[in-house]
GROMACS .gro file of C-alpha atoms in nm:
model
  453
    1MET     CA    1  11.540  12.845  11.317
    2GLY     CA    2  11.316  12.783  11.616
    3PRO     CA    3  11.426  12.675  11.964
    4LEU     CA    4  11.489  12.313  12.058
    5TYR     CA    5  11.378  12.185  12.399
    6LYS     CA    6  11.536  11.876  12.552
    7VAL     CA    7  11.281  11.696  12.767
    8ASP     CA    8  11.463  11.531  13.056
    9HIS     CA    9  11.132  11.477  13.229
   10GLU     CA   10  10.784  11.608  13.155
   11PHE     CA   11  10.728  11.687  13.521
   12ASN     CA   12  11.008  11.947  13.522
   13SER     CA   13  10.899  12.307  13.562
   14VAL     CA   14  11.140  12.411  13.284
   15PHE     CA   15  11.323  12.231  13.004
   16ASP     CA   16  11.675  12.254  12.867
   17LYS     CA   17  11.636  12.511  12.590
   18HIS     CA   18  11.880  12.521  12.299
   19ALA     CA   19  11.858  12.873  12.156
   20LEU     CA   20  12.035  13.207  12.170
   21ASP     CA   21  12.194  13.272  12.509
   22TRP     CA   22  11.968  13.564  12.587
   23ASP     CA   23  11.649  13.377  12.497
   24THR     CA   24  11.531  13.204  12.813
   25ASP     CA   25  11.156  13.237  12.762
   26GLN     CA   26  10.981  12.897  12.769
   27SER     CA   27  10.619  13.012  12.757
   28ASP     CA   28  10.563  12.850  12.418
   29VAL     CA   29  10.664  12.497  12.517
   30LEU     CA   30  10.493  12.522  12.854
   31ALA     CA   31  10.171  12.626  12.679
   32PHE     CA   32  10.213  12.332  12.442
   33ARG     CA   33  10.257  12.091  12.733
   34SER     CA   34   9.956  12.237  12.909
   35GLY     CA   35   9.751  12.193  12.592
   36TYR     CA   36   9.815  11.824  12.540
   37ARG     CA   37   9.764  11.752  12.909
   38SER     CA   38   9.414  11.904  12.897
   39SER     CA   39   9.221  11.645  12.689
   40PRO     CA   40   9.298  11.810  12.353
   41THR     CA   41   9.061  11.776  12.057
   42LEU     CA   42   9.134  11.685  11.697
   43ALA     CA   43   9.132  12.054  11.606
   44TRP     CA   44   9.390  12.128  11.877
   45PHE     CA   45   9.626  11.867  11.735
   46GLN     CA   46   9.576  11.996  11.381
   47ASN     CA   47   9.668  12.348  11.490
   48ASN     CA   48   9.959  12.265  11.721
   49LEU     CA   49  10.130  11.941  11.614
   50GLN     CA   50  10.295  11.862  11.279
   51LEU     CA   51  10.081  11.554  11.235
   52ASP     CA   52  10.240  11.395  10.926
   53THR     CA   53  10.592  11.389  11.073
   54TYR     CA   54  10.470  11.291  11.421
   55ILE     CA   55  10.268  10.998  11.288
   56SER     CA   56  10.564  10.867  11.084
   57TYR     CA   57  10.799  10.922  11.378
   58ARG     CA   58  10.581  10.719  11.614
   59ALA     CA   59  10.526  10.446  11.353
   60VAL     CA   60  10.900  10.402  11.298
   61GLY     CA   61  10.948  10.396  11.675
   62GLU     CA   62  10.695  10.114  11.702
   63LEU     CA   63  10.862   9.912  11.427
   64LEU     CA   64  11.204   9.949  11.592
   65ARG     CA   65  11.060   9.895  11.941
   66HIS     CA   66  11.181  10.232  12.058
   67TYR     CA   67  10.983  10.225  12.382
   68ASP     CA   68  11.219  10.440  12.585
   69LEU     CA   69  10.993  10.737  12.504
   70THR     CA   70  10.822  10.756  12.838
   71TYR     CA   71  10.816  11.099  12.998
   72LYS     CA   72  11.163  11.189  12.874
   73ASN     CA   73  11.426  11.114  12.610
   74TYR     CA   74  11.302  11.338  12.330
   75TYR     CA   75  11.320  11.688  12.192
   76TYR     CA   76  11.039  11.932  12.123
   77TYR     CA   77  11.090  12.171  11.832
   78ARG     CA   78  10.854  12.440  11.712
   79ASN     CA   79  10.889  12.494  11.339
   80PRO     CA   80  10.890  12.871  11.278
   81MET     CA   81  10.757  12.822  10.924
   82THR     CA   82  10.442  12.634  11.031
   83GLY     CA   83  10.411  12.731  11.398
   84ARG     CA   84  10.353  12.363  11.481
   85TRP     CA   85  10.548  12.139  11.716
   86GLU     CA   86  10.759  11.838  11.619
   87GLU     CA   87  10.917  11.565  11.831
   88GLY     CA   88  11.246  11.383  11.785
   89PRO     CA   89  11.448  11.130  11.988
   90TRP     CA   90  11.775  11.185  12.171
   91ASP     CA   91  11.820  10.858  12.361
   92VAL     CA   92  11.812  10.554  12.132
   93ASP     CA   93  12.027  10.299  12.315
   94HIS     CA   94  11.736  10.056  12.352
   95VAL     CA   95  11.629  10.062  11.986
   96MET     CA   96  11.605   9.718  11.820
   97THR     CA   97  11.689   9.529  12.139
   98ALA     CA   98  11.504   9.306  12.381
   99GLN     CA   99  11.590   9.547  12.662
  100SER     CA  100  11.324   9.801  12.569
  101LEU     CA  101  11.034   9.879  12.793
  102THR     CA  102  10.732   9.654  12.759
  103ASN     CA  103  10.512   9.896  12.562
  104SER     CA  104  10.497  10.238  12.401
  105ASN     CA  105  10.193  10.375  12.586
  106ASN     CA  106  10.381  10.613  12.812
  107GLY     CA  107  10.409  10.987  12.763
  108TYR     CA  108  10.132  11.245  12.798
  109LEU     CA  109  10.147  11.363  12.436
  110TRP     CA  110  10.124  11.009  12.300
  111GLN     CA  111   9.840  10.917  12.535
  112ALA     CA  112   9.645  11.227  12.435
  113PHE     CA  113   9.709  11.155  12.066
  114LYS     CA  114   9.583  10.797  12.095
  115ALA     CA  115   9.268  10.918  12.270
  116VAL     CA  116   9.152  11.085  11.945
  117PRO     CA  117   9.019  10.797  11.729
  118ALA     CA  118   9.072  10.973  11.395
  119LEU     CA  119   9.440  11.037  11.473
  120TYR     CA  120   9.508  10.689  11.602
  121GLN     CA  121   9.355  10.542  11.285
  122GLU     CA  122   9.589  10.753  11.074
  123TYR     CA  123   9.877  10.618  11.282
  124LEU     CA  124   9.767  10.257  11.222
  125ASN     CA  125   9.739  10.324  10.849
  126ARG     CA  126  10.094  10.460  10.839
  127LEU     CA  127  10.227  10.178  11.058
  128ARG     CA  128  10.072   9.921  10.822
  129GLU     CA  129  10.223  10.098  10.521
  130LEU     CA  130  10.576  10.110  10.663
  131TYR     CA  131  10.547   9.750  10.784
  132GLN     CA  132  10.472   9.643  10.427
  133LEU     CA  133  10.702   9.872  10.227
  134MET     CA  134  11.002   9.928  10.458
  135PHE     CA  135  11.017   9.690  10.753
  136THR     CA  136  11.076   9.377  10.543
  137PRO     CA  137  11.376   9.148  10.489
  138GLU     CA  138  11.379   9.255  10.123
  139TYR     CA  139  11.424   9.619  10.220
  140MET     CA  140  11.614   9.605  10.550
  141PHE     CA  141  11.864   9.323  10.494
  142PRO     CA  142  12.045   9.487  10.197
  143LEU     CA  143  12.083   9.803  10.405
  144LEU     CA  144  12.242   9.602  10.686
  145ASP     CA  145  12.471   9.421  10.441
  146GLU     CA  146  12.580   9.756  10.300
  147LYS     CA  147  12.662   9.888  10.646
  148GLU     CA  148  12.850   9.569  10.735
  149ALA     CA  149  13.072   9.600  10.428
  150PHE     CA  150  13.144   9.962  10.513
  151LEU     CA  151  13.211   9.909  10.885
  152THR     CA  152  13.390   9.571  10.892
  153GLU     CA  153  13.743   9.704  10.928
  154ILE     CA  154  13.670   9.981  11.176
  155ALA     CA  155  13.435   9.757  11.377
  156ALA     CA  156  13.713   9.501  11.423
  157ALA     CA  157  13.945   9.773  11.552
  158ASP     CA  158  13.675   9.902  11.783
  159ARG     CA  159  13.608   9.555  11.922
  160TRP     CA  160  13.979   9.505  11.985
  161ARG     CA  161  13.985   9.838  12.169
  162TRP     CA  162  13.718   9.728  12.413
  163ASP     CA  163  13.823   9.366  12.455
  164TYR     CA  164  14.197   9.420  12.494
  165ALA     CA  165  14.251   9.782  12.595
  166PRO     CA  166  14.429   9.853  12.928
  167LEU     CA  167  14.115   9.947  13.117
  168THR     CA  168  14.016   9.842  13.466
  169ASN     CA  169  13.824   9.517  13.467
  170ARG     CA  170  13.456   9.602  13.443
  171ILE     CA  171  13.360   9.315  13.677
  172GLY     CA  172  13.507   9.506  13.970
  173GLY     CA  173  13.870   9.394  13.997
  174THR     CA  174  14.181   9.591  13.916
  175THR     CA  175  14.333   9.363  13.652
  176PRO     CA  176  14.378   9.545  13.322
  177LEU     CA  177  14.186   9.381  13.039
  178GLU     CA  178  14.500   9.359  12.825
  179LEU     CA  179  14.616   9.080  13.059
  180GLN     CA  180  14.305   8.880  12.968
  181PRO     CA  181  14.338   8.808  12.595
  182ALA     CA  182  14.022   8.706  12.411
  183HIS     CA  183  13.810   8.836  12.694
  184GLY     CA  184  13.512   8.799  12.459
  185ASP     CA  185  13.274   9.054  12.609
  186TYR     CA  186  13.192   9.190  12.263
  187ARG     CA  187  13.063   9.010  11.956
  188SER     CA  188  13.189   9.048  11.601
  189LEU     CA  189  13.011   9.279  11.358
  190ALA     CA  190  12.903   8.981  11.146
  191GLU     CA  191  12.737   8.824  11.448
  192ARG     CA  192  12.568   9.151  11.539
  193ILE     CA  193  12.433   9.191  11.185
  194ALA     CA  194  12.298   8.836  11.186
  195ASN     CA  195  12.132   8.895  11.523
  196THR     CA  196  11.974   9.216  11.395
  197LYS     CA  197  11.827   9.034  11.096
  198ASN     CA  198  11.677   8.771  11.325
  199TRP     CA  199  11.544   9.047  11.546
  200ILE     CA  200  11.364   9.205  11.248
  201LEU     CA  201  11.199   8.875  11.158
  202ASN     CA  202  11.082   8.822  11.517
  203ARG     CA  203  10.962   9.179  11.544
  204ARG     CA  204  10.752   9.141  11.229
  205THR     CA  205  10.579   8.845  11.391
  206GLU     CA  206  10.515   9.045  11.709
  207LEU     CA  207  10.365   9.334  11.513
  208LEU     CA  208  10.138   9.133  11.284
  209PRO     CA  209   9.831   9.142  11.516
  210MET     CA  210   9.868   9.519  11.539
  211VAL     CA  211   9.885   9.588  11.165
  212GLN     CA  212   9.615   9.338  11.070
  213ASP     CA  213   9.253   9.456  11.078
  214SER     CA  214   8.966   9.228  10.992
  215GLN     CA  215   8.754   9.528  10.891
  216MET     CA  216   8.993   9.701  10.652
  217PRO     CA  217   8.947   9.690  10.271
  218ALA     CA  218   9.112   9.413  10.073
  219ALA     CA  219   9.424   9.488   9.873
  220PRO     CA  220   9.335   9.581   9.512
  221VAL     CA  221   9.396   9.336   9.228
  222LEU     CA  222   9.588   9.516   8.955
  223LEU     CA  223   9.469   9.502   8.594
  224PRO     CA  224   9.687   9.540   8.282
  225VAL     CA  225   9.780   9.887   8.161
  226SER     CA  226   9.594   9.938   7.833
  227ASP     CA  227   9.791  10.224   7.675
  228THR     CA  228  10.168  10.234   7.713
  229HIS     CA  229  10.228  10.575   7.559
  230PRO     CA  230  10.416  10.760   7.838
  231ASP     CA  231  10.168  11.050   7.833
  232ARG     CA  232   9.854  10.836   7.816
  233VAL     CA  233   9.910  10.563   8.077
  234VAL     CA  234   9.599  10.474   8.276
  235LEU     CA  235   9.646  10.255   8.586
  236ARG     CA  236   9.356  10.022   8.660
  237ALA     CA  237   9.264   9.789   8.947
  238GLY     CA  238   8.978   9.560   9.036
  239ALA     CA  239   8.661   9.645   9.225
  240PHE     CA  240   8.664   9.767   9.585
  241SER     CA  241   8.612   9.488   9.839
  242ASP     CA  242   8.554   9.529  10.213
  243PRO     CA  243   8.472   9.260  10.475
  244ASN     CA  244   8.191   9.480  10.607
  245GLY     CA  245   7.993   9.414  10.292
  246ASN     CA  246   7.829   9.756  10.294
  247ALA     CA  247   8.139   9.973  10.330
  248VAL     CA  248   8.181  10.280  10.111
  249PHE     CA  249   8.468  10.302   9.864
  250ALA     CA  250   8.594  10.629  10.011
  251GLY     CA  251   8.945  10.661   9.872
  252SER     CA  252   9.222  10.520   9.656
  253ARG     CA  253   9.591  10.594   9.620
  254TRP     CA  254   9.839  10.502   9.349
  255MET     CA  255  10.220  10.501   9.331
  256ILE     CA  256  10.480  10.448   9.057
  257VAL     CA  257  10.854  10.383   9.091
  258GLU     CA  258  11.118  10.317   8.831
  259SER     CA  259  11.229   9.956   8.804
  260GLY     CA  260  11.447   9.901   9.111
  261GLY     CA  261  11.311  10.217   9.276
  262ASP     CA  262  11.223  10.274   9.642
  263TRP     CA  263  10.855  10.276   9.739
  264LEU     CA  264  10.929  10.523  10.018
  265PHE     CA  265  11.040  10.773   9.751
  266PRO     CA  266  10.807  10.713   9.457
  267LEU     CA  267  10.847  10.873   9.119
  268TRP     CA  268  10.477  10.961   9.132
  269ASP     CA  269  10.225  10.946   9.417
  270SER     CA  270   9.865  11.032   9.342
  271GLY     CA  271   9.791  11.113   9.704
  272ARG     CA  272   9.452  11.019   9.841
  273ILE     CA  273   9.183  11.039   9.574
  274GLU     CA  274   8.841  11.084   9.732
  275PRO     CA  275   8.598  10.930   9.660
  276GLY     CA  276   8.784  10.619   9.551
  277THR     CA  277   8.837  10.525   9.188
  278THR     CA  278   8.947  10.202   9.021
  279GLU     CA  279   9.154  10.379   8.759
  280VAL     CA  280   9.367  10.688   8.732
  281ARG     CA  281   9.552  10.855   8.448
  282VAL     CA  282   9.917  10.939   8.509
  283PRO     CA  283   9.983  11.309   8.434
  284ALA     CA  284  10.175  11.378   8.114
  285GLY     CA  285  10.545  11.443   8.161
  286ILE     CA  286  10.594  11.202   8.451
  287LEU     CA  287  10.698  10.894   8.251
  288SER     CA  288  10.959  10.852   7.978
  289GLY     CA  289  10.938  10.639   7.669
  290GLY     CA  290  11.102  10.294   7.657
  291MET     CA  291  11.120  10.259   8.039
  292THR     CA  292  10.994   9.986   8.274
  293TYR     CA  293  10.801  10.099   8.581
  294LYS     CA  294  10.644   9.932   8.885
  295TRP     CA  295  10.319  10.041   9.044
  296ARG     CA  296  10.081   9.971   9.331
  297ALA     CA  297   9.734  10.073   9.448
  298ARG     CA  298   9.564  10.095   9.787
  299TYR     CA  299   9.198  10.134   9.889
  300GLY     CA  300   9.033  10.304  10.189
  301ASP     CA  301   8.680  10.294  10.331
  302GLU     CA  302   8.451  10.551  10.496
  303THR     CA  303   8.599  10.481  10.842
  304ASN     CA  304   8.942  10.587  10.709
  305LYS     CA  305   9.079  10.236  10.731
  306TRP     CA  306   9.330  10.180  10.455
  307GLY     CA  307   9.420   9.823  10.364
  308TRP     CA  308   9.741   9.670  10.237
  309TRP     CA  309   9.903   9.798   9.922
  310SER     CA  310   9.851   9.570   9.625
  311SER     CA  311  10.127   9.345   9.498
  312GLU     CA  312  10.363   9.509   9.249
  313GLY     CA  313  10.255   9.551   8.889
  314SER     CA  314  10.484   9.652   8.604
  315PHE     CA  315  10.460   9.798   8.257
  316THR     CA  316  10.699   9.924   7.990
  317THR     CA  317  10.621  10.244   7.808
  318SER     CA  318  10.644  10.259   7.431
  319VAL     CA  319  10.928  10.441   7.261
  320VAL     CA  320  10.803  10.772   7.131
  321THR     CA  321  10.971  10.928   6.828
  322PRO     CA  322  10.972  11.304   6.876
  323THR     CA  323  10.809  11.511   6.602
  324PRO     CA  324  11.082  11.716   6.435
  325THR     CA  325  11.042  12.092   6.466
  326PRO     CA  326  11.019  12.247   6.120
  327THR     CA  327  11.305  12.481   6.036
  328PRO     CA  328  11.168  12.823   5.941
  329THR     CA  329  11.271  12.965   5.608
  330PRO     CA  330  11.488  13.271   5.674
  331THR     CA  331  11.353  13.599   5.546
  332PRO     CA  332  11.598  13.748   5.297
  333THR     CA  333  11.725  14.096   5.372
  334PRO     CA  334  11.549  14.331   5.132
  335THR     CA  335  11.766  14.528   4.893
  336PRO     CA  336  11.656  14.888   4.861
  337THR     CA  337  11.586  15.038   4.523
  338ILE     CA  338  11.759  15.373   4.486
  339PRO     CA  339  11.631  15.596   4.206
  340PRO     CA  340  11.906  15.713   3.967
  341GLY     CA  341  12.053  16.049   4.060
  342ALA     CA  342  11.897  16.056   4.408
  343ASN     CA  343  12.095  16.152   4.715
  344HIS     CA  344  11.948  16.002   5.035
  345PRO     CA  345  12.078  15.945   5.388
  346PRO     CA  346  12.212  15.593   5.457
  347GLN     CA  347  11.933  15.335   5.488
  348TRP     CA  348  11.938  15.084   5.771
  349PHE     CA  349  11.829  14.717   5.760
  350LEU     CA  350  11.953  14.635   6.111
  351PRO     CA  351  11.744  14.374   6.298
  352HIS     CA  352  11.509  14.505   6.564
  353LEU     CA  353  11.600  14.250   6.831
  354LEU     CA  354  11.896  14.034   6.930
  355SER     CA  355  11.887  13.761   7.196
  356TYR     CA  356  12.169  13.628   7.413
  357GLY     CA  357  12.174  13.351   7.674
  358PRO     CA  358  12.178  13.461   8.041
  359THR     CA  359  12.527  13.330   8.121
  360PRO     CA  360  12.779  13.615   8.165
  361ARG     CA  361  13.042  13.600   7.893
  362ASN     CA  362  13.208  13.798   7.612
  363TYR     CA  363  13.092  13.774   7.252
  364ASP     CA  364  13.370  13.904   7.026
  365ARG     CA  365  13.279  14.041   6.680
  366VAL     CA  366  12.933  13.885   6.676
  367LEU     CA  367  12.756  14.126   6.440
  368ARG     CA  368  12.890  14.332   6.152
  369VAL     CA  369  12.675  14.643   6.188
  370SER     CA  370  12.814  14.798   5.870
  371ALA     CA  371  12.663  14.514   5.668
  372PHE     CA  372  12.313  14.631   5.758
  373VAL     CA  373  12.330  14.981   5.607
  374VAL     CA  374  12.347  15.095   5.242
  375ASP     CA  375  12.385  15.427   5.067
  376ASP     CA  376  12.303  15.534   4.717
  377PHE     CA  377  12.654  15.671   4.647
  378THR     CA  378  12.892  15.560   4.924
  379PRO     CA  379  13.004  15.192   4.939
  380SER     CA  380  12.923  15.028   5.272
  381GLY     CA  381  13.290  14.980   5.351
  382GLN     CA  382  13.341  15.356   5.338
  383LEU     CA  383  13.042  15.452   5.553
  384GLU     CA  384  13.126  15.597   5.894
  385ILE     CA  385  12.948  15.385   6.162
  386SER     CA  386  12.940  15.495   6.528
  387LEU     CA  387  12.775  15.376   6.851
  388LEU     CA  388  12.601  15.679   7.000
  389HIS     CA  389  12.430  15.545   7.311
  390GLN     CA  390  12.351  15.231   7.511
  391SER     CA  391  12.075  15.238   7.773
  392ASN     CA  392  12.176  14.966   8.022
  393THR     CA  393  12.548  14.905   8.066
  394THR     CA  394  12.480  14.712   8.388
  395ALA     CA  395  12.331  14.427   8.186
  396LEU     CA  396  12.537  14.460   7.870
  397LEU     CA  397  12.833  14.655   7.742
  398ALA     CA  398  12.874  14.684   7.364
  399SER     CA  399  13.163  14.816   7.160
  400LEU     CA  400  13.211  14.886   6.789
  401SER     CA  401  13.534  14.835   6.597
  402SER     CA  402  13.661  15.066   6.325
  403ASP     CA  403  13.559  14.817   6.056
  404GLY     CA  404  13.199  14.801   6.179
  405TRP     CA  405  13.200  14.484   6.394
  406MET     CA  406  13.011  14.486   6.725
  407SER     CA  407  13.137  14.298   7.034
  408VAL     CA  408  12.923  14.237   7.343
  409GLU     CA  409  13.000  14.170   7.709
  410VAL     CA  410  12.694  14.006   7.868
  411ARG     CA  411  12.687  14.083   8.241
  412GLU     CA  412  12.341  13.986   8.375
  413PRO     CA  413  11.985  13.928   8.247
  414GLY     CA  414  11.817  14.243   8.121
  415ARG     CA  415  11.762  14.459   7.814
  416SER     CA  416  11.967  14.729   7.652
  417VAL     CA  417  11.884  14.960   7.360
  418LEU     CA  418  12.178  15.064   7.140
  419THR     CA  419  12.171  15.362   6.901
  420PHE     CA  420  12.397  15.352   6.592
  421ARG     CA  421  12.465  15.632   6.342
  422ALA     CA  422  12.575  15.598   5.981
  423ARG     CA  423  12.728  15.889   5.781
  424ASP     CA  424  12.791  15.873   5.409
  425GLY     CA  425  13.052  16.049   5.202
  426SER     CA  426  12.836  16.354   5.142
  427GLY     CA  427  12.783  16.407   5.516
  428LEU     CA  428  12.426  16.278   5.532
  429GLU     CA  429  12.348  16.093   5.857
  430SER     CA  430  12.091  15.835   5.968
  431ASP     CA  431  12.035  15.683   6.314
  432ARG     CA  432  11.897  15.340   6.400
  433GLN     CA  433  11.821  15.171   6.732
  434LEU     CA  434  11.886  14.804   6.814
  435GLU     CA  435  11.732  14.638   7.121
  436ILE     CA  436  11.931  14.355   7.278
  437VAL     CA  437  11.762  14.108   7.516
  438ILE     CA  438  11.975  13.905   7.758
  439SER     CA  439  11.762  13.611   7.871
  440ALA     CA  440  11.690  13.242   7.818
  441PRO     CA  441  11.610  13.189   7.447
  442SER     CA  442  11.259  13.068   7.539
  443ALA     CA  443  11.181  13.411   7.684
  444VAL     CA  444  11.236  13.586   7.351
  445LEU     CA  445  10.928  13.663   7.145
  446GLU     CA  446  10.878  13.438   6.845
  447SER     CA  447  10.847  13.750   6.634
  448ALA     CA  448  11.217  13.818   6.691
  449TRP     CA  449  11.376  13.717   6.365
  450HIS     CA  450  11.746  13.740   6.442
  451PHE     CA  451  11.914  13.540   6.718
  452LEU     CA  452  12.273  13.510   6.836
  453ARG     CA  453  12.367  13.204   7.043
   0.00000   0.00000   0.00000
């Protein structure tokens, strides 16, 4: 994990570094600060800042009016996996209030970011997307209602603590508050929730001029899905339309959610398709049969302005009856033909390969080895069967009972080769090897003709 720097003020010569006690070096963050205070280019930002998370972070801050991000009140973190910097808040007491600062233009990093037109356009695209998909009464109000139901009891106790607790009067006197019942400095949770909902509605109105753009492409008009087979669904939308008249259809993007799903966490997101297309086929395996899905589309032009997402469309996939897998006809064990009067060693018909699942467990008396050997004079029940060798006891430990039954202790995935010997009544011997594979059944060759589950 990389170090975390708390920025109390950008003008400080050093920052508060959260890392191992012995690690006091701050050359990395100081170099980062120097970089974004030196008119950085697009390439500099791409190499040094985790742009996707930073853009979303600033967009959410704008929606929630988190303007207390001036020259302080945030963390810098350098991700050791990517080598790029990320920013996160640590002072959020002015979020979603009217007490915030008047704008969000402060901070050297943010000012440098906005000075690169391509980056600022990406920010506006993301802000518009979150404004439409997340920062709405339909999305936010149920979340607030859920929190209210969860916090009602504890919030009432907390309000009582601050309104009636024996603390010195905050106005400046010495009278304990418990002597002033129903002091009323704090509002109920229900009132706070209602005020927050009103704040969201007002904030949406304030933000509308910022997320609107007279030059961005129009939202696509969705067309019906022609094939509802879950592996053949093609999403289609109407022609690209841009107020410029001569704009280029540079990109399209498509999303699918399950009915009742969250657009911020789609089941499938095509990502940006460049150049744009008015239809796209959903990859096989994404959708299930007999399910209802919702979908949207969005268009972008050659200036990287992306318009509103379309309204929601929906479709129901057809129920697909799976094709039954034919059951193979088992190959009968051949019966050897022994010429009259001959005396041969025992003949083996033991399978070449056995397969077990990878889960460690004991298989007791799973294979009667003595049933897979015959002799021209000695009955199978009187043959002497022995286990001579096993190659990998770390993966598997086999044992053989006196009546010819094999038991197996599966320990871990792997392979083990067992060698068995059969001796008939006349003392003639014959050896046979058996390979055992411990793996998922799908990893076993189809040519393996004997399986144990």
